[in-house]
XYZ file of C-alpha atoms in Angstrom:
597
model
C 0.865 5.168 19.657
C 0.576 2.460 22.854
C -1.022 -0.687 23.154
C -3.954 0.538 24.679
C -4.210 3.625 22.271
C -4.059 1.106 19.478
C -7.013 -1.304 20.888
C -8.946 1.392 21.617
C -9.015 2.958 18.387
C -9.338 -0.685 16.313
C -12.242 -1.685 18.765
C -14.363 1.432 18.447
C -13.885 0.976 14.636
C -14.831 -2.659 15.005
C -17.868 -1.739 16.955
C -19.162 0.576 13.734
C -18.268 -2.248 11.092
C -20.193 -4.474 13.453
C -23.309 -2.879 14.771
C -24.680 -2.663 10.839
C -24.311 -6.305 10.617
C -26.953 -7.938 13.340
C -28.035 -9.917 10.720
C -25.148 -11.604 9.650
C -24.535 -11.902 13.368
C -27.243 -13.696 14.562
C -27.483 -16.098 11.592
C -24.121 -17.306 12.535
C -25.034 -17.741 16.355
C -28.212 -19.549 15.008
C -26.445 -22.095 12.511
C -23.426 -22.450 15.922
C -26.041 -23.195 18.695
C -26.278 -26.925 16.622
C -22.670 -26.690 17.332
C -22.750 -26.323 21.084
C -25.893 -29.393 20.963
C -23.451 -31.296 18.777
C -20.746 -31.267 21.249
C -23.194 -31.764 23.954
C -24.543 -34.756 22.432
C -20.803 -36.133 21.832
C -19.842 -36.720 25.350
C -23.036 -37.569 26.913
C -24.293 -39.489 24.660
C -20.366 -41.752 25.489
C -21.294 -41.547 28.944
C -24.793 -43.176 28.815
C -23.513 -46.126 26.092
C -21.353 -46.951 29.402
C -23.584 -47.030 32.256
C -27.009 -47.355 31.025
C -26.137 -49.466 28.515
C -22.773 -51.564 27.992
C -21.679 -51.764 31.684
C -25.344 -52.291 32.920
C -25.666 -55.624 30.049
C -27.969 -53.655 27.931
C -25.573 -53.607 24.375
C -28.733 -52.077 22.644
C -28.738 -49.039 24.689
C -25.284 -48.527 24.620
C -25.388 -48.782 20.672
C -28.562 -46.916 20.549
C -26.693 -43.836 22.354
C -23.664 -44.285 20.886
C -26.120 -43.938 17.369
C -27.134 -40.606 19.137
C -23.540 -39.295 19.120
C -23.467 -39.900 15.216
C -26.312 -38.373 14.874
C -24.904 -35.353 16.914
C -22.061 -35.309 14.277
C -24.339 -34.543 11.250
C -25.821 -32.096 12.623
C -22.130 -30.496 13.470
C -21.364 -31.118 9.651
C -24.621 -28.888 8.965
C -24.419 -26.415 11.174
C -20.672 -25.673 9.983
C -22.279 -25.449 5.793
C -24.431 -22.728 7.046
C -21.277 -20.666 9.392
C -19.631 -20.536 6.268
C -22.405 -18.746 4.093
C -22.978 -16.263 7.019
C -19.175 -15.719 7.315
C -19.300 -14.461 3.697
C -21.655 -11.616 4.870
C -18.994 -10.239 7.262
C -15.572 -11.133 5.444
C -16.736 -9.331 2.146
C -17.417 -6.045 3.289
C -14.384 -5.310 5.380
C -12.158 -6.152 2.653
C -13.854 -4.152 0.476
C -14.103 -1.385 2.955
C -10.364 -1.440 3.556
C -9.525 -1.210 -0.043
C -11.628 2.007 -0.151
C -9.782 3.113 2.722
C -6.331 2.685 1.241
C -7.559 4.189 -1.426
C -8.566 7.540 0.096
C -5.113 7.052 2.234
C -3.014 7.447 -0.182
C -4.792 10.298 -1.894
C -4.732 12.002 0.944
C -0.735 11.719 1.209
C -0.503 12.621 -1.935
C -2.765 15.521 -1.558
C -0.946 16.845 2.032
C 2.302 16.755 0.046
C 2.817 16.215 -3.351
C 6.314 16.774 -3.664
C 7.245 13.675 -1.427
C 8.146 9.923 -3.515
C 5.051 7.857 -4.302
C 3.603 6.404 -1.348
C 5.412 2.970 -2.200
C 3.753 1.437 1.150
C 0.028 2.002 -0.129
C 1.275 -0.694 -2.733
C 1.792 -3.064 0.814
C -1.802 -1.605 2.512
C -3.917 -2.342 -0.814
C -2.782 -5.613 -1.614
C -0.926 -7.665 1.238
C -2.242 -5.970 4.145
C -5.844 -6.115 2.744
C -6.142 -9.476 2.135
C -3.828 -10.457 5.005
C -6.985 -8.430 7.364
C -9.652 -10.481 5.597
C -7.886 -14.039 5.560
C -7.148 -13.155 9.225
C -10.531 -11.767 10.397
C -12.168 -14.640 8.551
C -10.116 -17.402 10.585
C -10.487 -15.094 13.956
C -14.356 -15.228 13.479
C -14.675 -18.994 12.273
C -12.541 -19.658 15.229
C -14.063 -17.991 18.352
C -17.546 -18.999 17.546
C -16.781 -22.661 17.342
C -14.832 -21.951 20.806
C -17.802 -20.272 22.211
C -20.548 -22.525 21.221
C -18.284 -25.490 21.696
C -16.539 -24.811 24.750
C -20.990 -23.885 25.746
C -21.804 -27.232 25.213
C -18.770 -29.328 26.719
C -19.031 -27.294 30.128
C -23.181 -28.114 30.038
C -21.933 -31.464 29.495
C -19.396 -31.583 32.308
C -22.028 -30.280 34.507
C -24.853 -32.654 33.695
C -22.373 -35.386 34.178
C -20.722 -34.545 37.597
C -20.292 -30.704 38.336
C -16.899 -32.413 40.597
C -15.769 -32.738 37.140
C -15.289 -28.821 36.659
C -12.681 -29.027 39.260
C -10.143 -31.035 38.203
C -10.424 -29.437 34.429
C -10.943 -25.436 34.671
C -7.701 -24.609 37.031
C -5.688 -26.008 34.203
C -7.526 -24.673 31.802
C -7.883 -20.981 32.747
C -3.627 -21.486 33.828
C -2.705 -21.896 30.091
C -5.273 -19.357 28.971
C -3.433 -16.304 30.878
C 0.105 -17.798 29.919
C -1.138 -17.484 26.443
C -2.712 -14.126 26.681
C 0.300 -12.656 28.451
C 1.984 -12.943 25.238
C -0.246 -11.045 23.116
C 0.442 -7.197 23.570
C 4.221 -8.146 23.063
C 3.622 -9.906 19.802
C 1.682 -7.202 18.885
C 4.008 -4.742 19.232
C 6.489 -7.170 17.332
C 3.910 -7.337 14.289
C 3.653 -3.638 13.899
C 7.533 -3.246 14.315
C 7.488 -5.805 11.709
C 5.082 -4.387 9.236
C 6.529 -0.668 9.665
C 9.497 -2.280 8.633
C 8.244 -3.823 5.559
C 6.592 -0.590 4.735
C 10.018 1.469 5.112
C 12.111 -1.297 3.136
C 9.087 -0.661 -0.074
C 9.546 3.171 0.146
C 13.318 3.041 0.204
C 13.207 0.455 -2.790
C 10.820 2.757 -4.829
C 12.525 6.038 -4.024
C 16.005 4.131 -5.379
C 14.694 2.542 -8.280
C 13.539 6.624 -9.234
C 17.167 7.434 -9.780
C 18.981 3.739 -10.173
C 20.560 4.850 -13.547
C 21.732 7.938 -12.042
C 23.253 6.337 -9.261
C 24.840 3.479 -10.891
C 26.430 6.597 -13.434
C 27.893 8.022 -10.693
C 28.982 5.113 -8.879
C 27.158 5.222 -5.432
C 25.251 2.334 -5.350
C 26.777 0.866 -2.242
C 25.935 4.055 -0.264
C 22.754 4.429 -1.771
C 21.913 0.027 -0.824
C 22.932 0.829 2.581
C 19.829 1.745 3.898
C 17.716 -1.135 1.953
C 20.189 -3.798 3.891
C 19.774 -1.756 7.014
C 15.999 -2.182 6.954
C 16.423 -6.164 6.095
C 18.526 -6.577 8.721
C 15.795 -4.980 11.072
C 13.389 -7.664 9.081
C 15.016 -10.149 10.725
C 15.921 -9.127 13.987
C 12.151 -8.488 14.484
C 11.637 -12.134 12.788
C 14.046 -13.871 15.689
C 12.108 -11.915 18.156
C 8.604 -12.742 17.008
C 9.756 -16.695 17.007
C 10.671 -16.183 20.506
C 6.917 -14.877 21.272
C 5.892 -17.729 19.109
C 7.960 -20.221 21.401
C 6.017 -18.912 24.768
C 2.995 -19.269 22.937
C 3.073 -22.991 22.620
C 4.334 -23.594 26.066
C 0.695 -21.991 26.565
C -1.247 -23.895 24.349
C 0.782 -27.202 25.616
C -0.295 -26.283 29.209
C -4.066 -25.351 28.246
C -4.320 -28.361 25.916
C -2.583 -31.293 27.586
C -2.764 -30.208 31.036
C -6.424 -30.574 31.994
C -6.222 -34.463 30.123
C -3.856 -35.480 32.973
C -5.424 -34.063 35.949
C -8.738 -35.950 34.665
C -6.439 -39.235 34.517
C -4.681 -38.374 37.612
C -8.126 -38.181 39.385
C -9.754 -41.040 37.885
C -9.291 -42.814 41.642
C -10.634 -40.105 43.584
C -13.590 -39.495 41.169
C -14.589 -43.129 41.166
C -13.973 -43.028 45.085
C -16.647 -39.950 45.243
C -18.824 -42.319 43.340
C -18.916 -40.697 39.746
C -19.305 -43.100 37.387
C -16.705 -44.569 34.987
C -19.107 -43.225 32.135
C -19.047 -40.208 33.603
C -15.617 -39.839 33.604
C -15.340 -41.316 29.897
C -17.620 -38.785 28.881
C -15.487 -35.954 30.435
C -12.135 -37.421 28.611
C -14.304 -37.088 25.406
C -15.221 -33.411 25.732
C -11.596 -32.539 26.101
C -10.244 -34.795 23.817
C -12.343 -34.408 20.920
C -13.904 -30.990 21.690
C -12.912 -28.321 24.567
C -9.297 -28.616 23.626
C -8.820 -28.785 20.210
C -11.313 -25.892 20.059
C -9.227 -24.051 22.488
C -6.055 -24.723 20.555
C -7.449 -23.619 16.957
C -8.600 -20.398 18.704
C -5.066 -20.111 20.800
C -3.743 -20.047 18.024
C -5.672 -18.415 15.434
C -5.114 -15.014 18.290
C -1.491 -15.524 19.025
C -0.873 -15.716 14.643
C -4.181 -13.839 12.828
C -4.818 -12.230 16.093
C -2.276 -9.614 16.724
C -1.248 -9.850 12.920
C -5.115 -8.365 12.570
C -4.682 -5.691 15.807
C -1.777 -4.331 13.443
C -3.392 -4.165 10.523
C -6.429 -2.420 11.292
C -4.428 0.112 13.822
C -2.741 0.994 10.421
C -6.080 1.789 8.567
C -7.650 3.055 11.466
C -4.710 5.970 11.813
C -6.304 9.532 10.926
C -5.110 10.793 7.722
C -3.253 14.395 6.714
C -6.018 16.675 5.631
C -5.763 18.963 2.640
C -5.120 22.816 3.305
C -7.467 24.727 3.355
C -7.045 27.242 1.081
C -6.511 24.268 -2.112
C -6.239 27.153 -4.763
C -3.403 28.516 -6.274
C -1.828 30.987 -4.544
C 0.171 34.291 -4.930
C 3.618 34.342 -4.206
C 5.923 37.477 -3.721
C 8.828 36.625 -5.133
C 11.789 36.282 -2.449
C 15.098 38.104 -2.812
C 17.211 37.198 -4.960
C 15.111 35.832 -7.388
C 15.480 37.614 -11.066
C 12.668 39.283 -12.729
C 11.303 37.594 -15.641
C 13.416 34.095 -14.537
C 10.877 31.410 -15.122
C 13.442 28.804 -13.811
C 16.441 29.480 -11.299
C 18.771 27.538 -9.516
C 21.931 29.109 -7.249
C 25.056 26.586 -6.066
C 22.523 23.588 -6.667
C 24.008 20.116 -5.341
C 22.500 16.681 -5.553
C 23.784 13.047 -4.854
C 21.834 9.763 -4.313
C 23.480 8.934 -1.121
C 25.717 10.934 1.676
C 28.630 9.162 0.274
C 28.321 9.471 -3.284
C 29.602 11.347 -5.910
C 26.944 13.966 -6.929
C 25.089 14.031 -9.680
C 24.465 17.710 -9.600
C 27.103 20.205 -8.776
C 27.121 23.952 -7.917
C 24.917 23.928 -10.535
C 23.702 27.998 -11.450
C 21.162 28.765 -13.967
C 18.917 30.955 -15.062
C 16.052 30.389 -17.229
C 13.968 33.271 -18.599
C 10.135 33.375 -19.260
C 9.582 32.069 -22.763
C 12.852 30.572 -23.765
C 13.330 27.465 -25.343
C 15.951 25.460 -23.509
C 17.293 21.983 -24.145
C 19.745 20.025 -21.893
C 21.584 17.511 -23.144
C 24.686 15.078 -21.852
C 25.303 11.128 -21.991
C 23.052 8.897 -20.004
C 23.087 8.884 -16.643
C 24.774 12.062 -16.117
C 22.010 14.049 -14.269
C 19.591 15.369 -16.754
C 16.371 13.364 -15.437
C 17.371 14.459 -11.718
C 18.020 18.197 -13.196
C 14.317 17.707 -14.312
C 12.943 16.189 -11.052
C 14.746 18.856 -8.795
C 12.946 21.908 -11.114
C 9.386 20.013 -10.675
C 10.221 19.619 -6.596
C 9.932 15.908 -7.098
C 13.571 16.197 -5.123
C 14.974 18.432 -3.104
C 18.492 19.663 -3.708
C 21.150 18.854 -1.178
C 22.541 22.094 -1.348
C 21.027 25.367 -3.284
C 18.124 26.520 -4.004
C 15.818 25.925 -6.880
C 13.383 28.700 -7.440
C 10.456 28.409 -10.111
C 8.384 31.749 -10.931
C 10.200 33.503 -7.902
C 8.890 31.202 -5.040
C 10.899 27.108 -3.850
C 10.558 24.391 -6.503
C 9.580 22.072 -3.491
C 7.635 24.107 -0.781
C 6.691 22.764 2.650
C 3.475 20.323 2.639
C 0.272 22.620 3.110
C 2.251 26.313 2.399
C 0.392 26.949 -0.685
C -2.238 25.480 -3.558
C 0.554 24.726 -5.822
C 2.270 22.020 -5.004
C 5.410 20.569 -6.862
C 4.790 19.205 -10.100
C 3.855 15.414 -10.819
C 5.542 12.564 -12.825
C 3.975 12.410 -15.988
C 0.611 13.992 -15.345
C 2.046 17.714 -14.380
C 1.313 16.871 -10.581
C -1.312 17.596 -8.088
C -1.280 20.238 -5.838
C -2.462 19.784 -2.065
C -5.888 21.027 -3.522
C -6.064 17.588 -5.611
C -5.854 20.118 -9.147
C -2.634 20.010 -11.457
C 0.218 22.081 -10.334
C -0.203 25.659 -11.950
C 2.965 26.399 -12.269
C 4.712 23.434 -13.881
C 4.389 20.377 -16.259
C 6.680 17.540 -16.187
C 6.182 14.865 -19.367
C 8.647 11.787 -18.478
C 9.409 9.560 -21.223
C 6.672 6.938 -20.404
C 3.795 9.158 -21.319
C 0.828 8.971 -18.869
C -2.149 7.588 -20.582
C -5.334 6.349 -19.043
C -8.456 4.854 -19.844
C -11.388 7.035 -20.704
C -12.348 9.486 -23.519
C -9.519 11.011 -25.630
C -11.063 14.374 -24.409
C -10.066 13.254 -20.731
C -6.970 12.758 -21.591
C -6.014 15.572 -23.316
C -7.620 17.986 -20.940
C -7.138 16.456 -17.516
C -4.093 18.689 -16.621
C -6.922 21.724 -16.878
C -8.123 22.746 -13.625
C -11.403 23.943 -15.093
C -13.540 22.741 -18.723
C -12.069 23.458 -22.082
C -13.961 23.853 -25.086
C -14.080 21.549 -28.088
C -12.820 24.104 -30.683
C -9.966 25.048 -28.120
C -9.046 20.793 -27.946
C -9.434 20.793 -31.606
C -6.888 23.697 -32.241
C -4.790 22.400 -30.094
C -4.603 18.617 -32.077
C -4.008 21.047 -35.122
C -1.237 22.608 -33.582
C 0.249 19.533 -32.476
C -0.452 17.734 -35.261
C -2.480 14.649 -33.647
C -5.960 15.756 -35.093
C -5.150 12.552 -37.378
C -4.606 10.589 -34.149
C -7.922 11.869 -32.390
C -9.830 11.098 -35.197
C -8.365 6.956 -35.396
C -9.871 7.136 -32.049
C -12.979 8.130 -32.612
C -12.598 11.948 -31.955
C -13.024 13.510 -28.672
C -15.747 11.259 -27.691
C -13.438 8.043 -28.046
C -12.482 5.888 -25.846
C -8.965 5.556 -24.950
C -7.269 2.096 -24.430
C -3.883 2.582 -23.499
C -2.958 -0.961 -24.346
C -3.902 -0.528 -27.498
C -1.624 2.156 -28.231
C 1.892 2.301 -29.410
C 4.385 4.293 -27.352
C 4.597 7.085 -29.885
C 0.808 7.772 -29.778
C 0.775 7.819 -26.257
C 3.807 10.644 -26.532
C 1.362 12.310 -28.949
C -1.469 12.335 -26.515
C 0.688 13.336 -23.422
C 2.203 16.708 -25.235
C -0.931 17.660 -26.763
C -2.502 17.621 -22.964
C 0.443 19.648 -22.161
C 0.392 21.914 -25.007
C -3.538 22.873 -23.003
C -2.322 22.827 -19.677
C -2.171 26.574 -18.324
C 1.186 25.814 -16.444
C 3.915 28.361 -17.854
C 6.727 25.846 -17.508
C 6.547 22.828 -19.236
C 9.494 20.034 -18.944
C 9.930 17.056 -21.241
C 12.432 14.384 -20.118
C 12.842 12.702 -23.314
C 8.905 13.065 -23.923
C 9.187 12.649 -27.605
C 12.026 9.942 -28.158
C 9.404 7.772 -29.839
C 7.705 10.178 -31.961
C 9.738 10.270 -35.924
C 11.689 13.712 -36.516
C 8.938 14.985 -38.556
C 6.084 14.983 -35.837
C 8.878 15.424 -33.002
C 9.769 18.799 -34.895
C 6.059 20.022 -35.548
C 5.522 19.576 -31.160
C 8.565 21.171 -30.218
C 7.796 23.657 -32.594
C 3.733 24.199 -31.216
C 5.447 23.822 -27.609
C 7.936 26.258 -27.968
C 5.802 28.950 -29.604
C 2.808 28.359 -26.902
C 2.954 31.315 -24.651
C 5.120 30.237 -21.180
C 8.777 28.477 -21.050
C 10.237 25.068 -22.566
C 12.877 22.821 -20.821
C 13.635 19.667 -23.310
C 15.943 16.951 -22.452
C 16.947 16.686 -26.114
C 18.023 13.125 -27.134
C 18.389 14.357 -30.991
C 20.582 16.959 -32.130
C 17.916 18.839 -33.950
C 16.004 19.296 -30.473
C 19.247 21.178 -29.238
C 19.537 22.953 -32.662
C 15.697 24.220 -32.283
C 16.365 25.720 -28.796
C 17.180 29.214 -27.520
C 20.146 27.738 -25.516
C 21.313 24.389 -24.863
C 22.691 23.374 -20.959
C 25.480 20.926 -21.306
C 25.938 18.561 -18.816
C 29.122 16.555 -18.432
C 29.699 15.246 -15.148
C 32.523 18.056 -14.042
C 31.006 21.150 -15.333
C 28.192 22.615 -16.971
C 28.400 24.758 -19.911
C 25.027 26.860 -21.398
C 25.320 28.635 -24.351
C 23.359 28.497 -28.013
C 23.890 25.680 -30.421
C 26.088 27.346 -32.532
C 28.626 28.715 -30.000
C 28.892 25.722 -27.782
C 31.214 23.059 -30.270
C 33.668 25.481 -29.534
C 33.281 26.002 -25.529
C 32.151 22.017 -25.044
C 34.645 19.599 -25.978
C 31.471 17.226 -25.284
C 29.186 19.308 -26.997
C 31.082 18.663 -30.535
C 31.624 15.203 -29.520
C 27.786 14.627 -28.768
C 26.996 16.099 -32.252
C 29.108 14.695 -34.297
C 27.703 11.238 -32.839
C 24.594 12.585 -33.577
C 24.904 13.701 -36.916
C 26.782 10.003 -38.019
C 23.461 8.498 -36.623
C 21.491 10.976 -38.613
């Protein structure tokens, strides 16, 4: 997007924040225009002390004016108490409107495509960016209306003194005004190189921390850091360039500020010569000393900095957003060739690695996985089983393969269909904004929320579920104890207040009611006790659909219809019984288990 496309788009959303706000507006001019008679008062008021009163022999009418000045300076002091209670009216609502806005942003990323990482640089939008708008729109508008109304009443001033005056002062003025605003669309562009920058490095930091223990397990952490140092080495190429800007920026503000002080010494001789009096000139040193210029430097400098930081940040909330598909249902998908009948779950020469260097994680991985079996993958840490997990939910796409779930592409292209990929913990949302119909992924930090215990156990439903249906379910699960601690259905639902195990408890009975056939639990009961862990699996396994479990205890593995071995080299599948003999790791893994047990 240009320069022009940016300002054009950031102005006419300006215009809309600002035309509902006359109010605020013109109790802010109000409360200034004692500004601009302050600063009127301050150098006229100099000029008469002089020549009506101290050079003319009169000391009380030099005192007397000079006791007008003073008087002009209280009423600055009050008319700057009431700018800052009508700047409250205008800074308030536009960082409150841009929250909302970041808000709906990143919902509607997440709705267009909810296969893709979490959108790491809404994190940047909602907290830094937002209040880096409001400090900066706060200082812009403080700024230019003390310019304004100041620069108003020194340039009456000039004028009542001499108007020869304006001569020798605006040339240098307006000369270090266009130095300074020849710098601005380049620093812009610098600030939103900067901040795209920032966002990138966030989003490449969150999509590596996903899979950091899988990556350190398989050693690739230098080619996987390569980008991240990549992107801060951008960070500060685009800092060295912006202190460049910053350096032709002050030559500016030197020229604007200093400038117009030595042409009025300069032409002291020639005023006095054209008979303007040395009050009159006094006077004009006193407007640009203590008024005209440091007014013009504060708002120099408040553009150049909170300026085109500002321009940026707006552009970046003012940038139309992906739209849902249309059709947000779920949809009905042939199944392709190749794919089985009755697989639930398939997956043909599957290859993953966390970096184009690295060793994969996954490797010519095949496997088939029927509608309604149990199956359980187990293997040491780190060895692959979370990304095995993450690549059937379309939470990653393979780097070589395919992975197929109920016939159609684990991850399908933003906007193909109604079901999306699944979700992290809360079975995922489908470009329609409901949960993913086809799949249900339970990490090991259970999703929780606050609200009723009946919203969380039913928000992976795309439509209402009855109370006796909730209530089996709890039965089935065995959490009806749980529910009822909490004050049944109706209860609220602090997830602070809840141990890690009862938030497992909650998160499989929600899953145990989701419609999704598939459901996959990445260690989603390591904190429950054998007992309860046994009675889930058990409800889980037996509701109607299919059951992936990244087993962490030997008697998940024993419960299941087959257990998937992972070891680094090779994958071996088979059923609990038969695989001590095929998997050398397999007999290792439970005899560690049973010594533990």
């Amino acid at each position: 997007m240009s320069e022009d496309g940016s300002w054009r788009r950031v102005s006419r959303e300006g215009r809309r924040f600002l035309r509902g706000r006359y109010r605020s507006l013109r109790r802010l001019a109000l409360w200034s225009l004692l500004e601009s008679a302050h600063t009127f008062l301050g150098g006229y008021a100099v000029a008469r002390a002089l020549d009506d009163g101290f050079l003319a022999g009169r000391t009380g009418t030099g005192l007397g004016w000079l006791a007008v000045a003073g008087a002009g300076a209280l009423l600055g002091a009050l008319a700057l108490r009431g700018v800052f209670g009508g700047l409250a009216d205008l800074v308030e609502p536009l960082r409150d409107g841009l929250v909302r806005r970041s808000v709906r942003q990143a919902i509607g990323r997440a709705v267009a495509d909810p296969g893709r990482a979490g959108d790491a640089g809404a994190v940047s939008r909602l907290t830094q960016q937002t209040e880096m708008a409001r400090d900066s729109f706060a200082g812009l508008v403080l700024v230019a209306r003390s310019f304004v109304f100041t620069a108003l009443g020194a340039l009456l001033g000039l004028a009542a003194l001499d108007p020869v005056l304006l001569v020798l002062v605006l040339p240098a003025l307006l000369l270090g005004t266009a130095g300074f605003l020849a710098t601005l669309h380049p620093m812009a562009r610098v600030q939103r190189a900067a901040l795209d920058a920032d966002e990138a490095l966030s989003g490449r930091a969150g999509e590596l921390a996903a899979g950091l223990r899988d990556v350190v397990a398989c050693g690739g952490g230098a080619s996987a850091g390569a980008p991240v140092e990549r992107l801060i080495a951008e960070q500060e190429r685009l800092t060295g360039r912006l202190a460049r800007w910053t350096a032709l920026r002050t030559l500016a503000l030197g020229v604007a500020g200093r400038l117009p002080v030595v042409a009025l010494l300069a032409g002291t001789p020639w005023l006095l010569g054209r008979g303007v009096s040395a009050g009159a000139v006094a006077g004009a040193l006193t407007y640009l000393v203590q008024s005209l210029l440091p007014a013009l430097d504060a708002l120099m400098t408040a553009v150049g900095a909170a300026g085109t930081r500002l321009l940026v940040v707006l552009d970046r909330f003012c940038t139309p957003q992906p739209s849902p598909p249309a059709d947000s249902g779920p949809a009905t998908t042939a199944p392709e060739a190749g794919a089985g009948p009755g697989a639930a779950v398939e997956l043909r020469g599957v290859w993953f690695a966390y970096g184009p260097r690295a060793q994969p994680v996954i490797d010519g991985l095949d496997l088939t996985v029927g509608e309604g079996e149990h199956l359980a993958v187990v293997g040491p840490s780190g060895i692959g089983k979370s990304t095995l997990t993450a690549l059937i939910a379309g939470l990653l796409p393979p780097g070589g393969g395919t992975v197929r779930v109920a016939g159609a592409p684990a991850r399908r292209v933003p906007g193909q269909d109604g079901n999306g990929p699944g979700g992290t913990g809360r079975g995922g949302d489908g470009p329609g904004g409901g949960p993913d119909l086809r799949r249900t992924l339970l990490p090991q930090q259970a999703y929780v929320f606050t609200g009723t215990v009946r919203e969380n156990l039913t928000h992976l439903c795309p439509g209402p579920v009855s109370g006796a249906e909730v209530e089996r379910a709890t039965a089935a699960l065995g959490s009806d104890g749980l529910v009822a601690r909490l004050g049944g259905l109706d209860g609220a639902v602090d997830p602070a207040r809840l141990s890690p195990g009862e938030r497992q408890h909650l998160a499989l009975t929600a899953a145990y009611l989701s419609p999704a056939p598939l459901l996959l639990l990445d260690e989603a009961t390591c904190h429950l006790d054998l007992r309860t862990e046994e009675r889930a699996e058990r409800a889980l396994a037996a509701r109607p659909g299919t059951l992936v479990v990244v087993a962490h205890r030997i008697s998940s593995a024993a419960r299941a219809d087959r257990v998937l071995v992972l070891d680094g080299t090779r994958a071996v599948c088979g059923t609990h019984a038969e695989l001590p003999a095929r998997s050398p790791l397999y007999r290792d893994l439970v005899g560690l288990w049973n010594a533990r047990g």
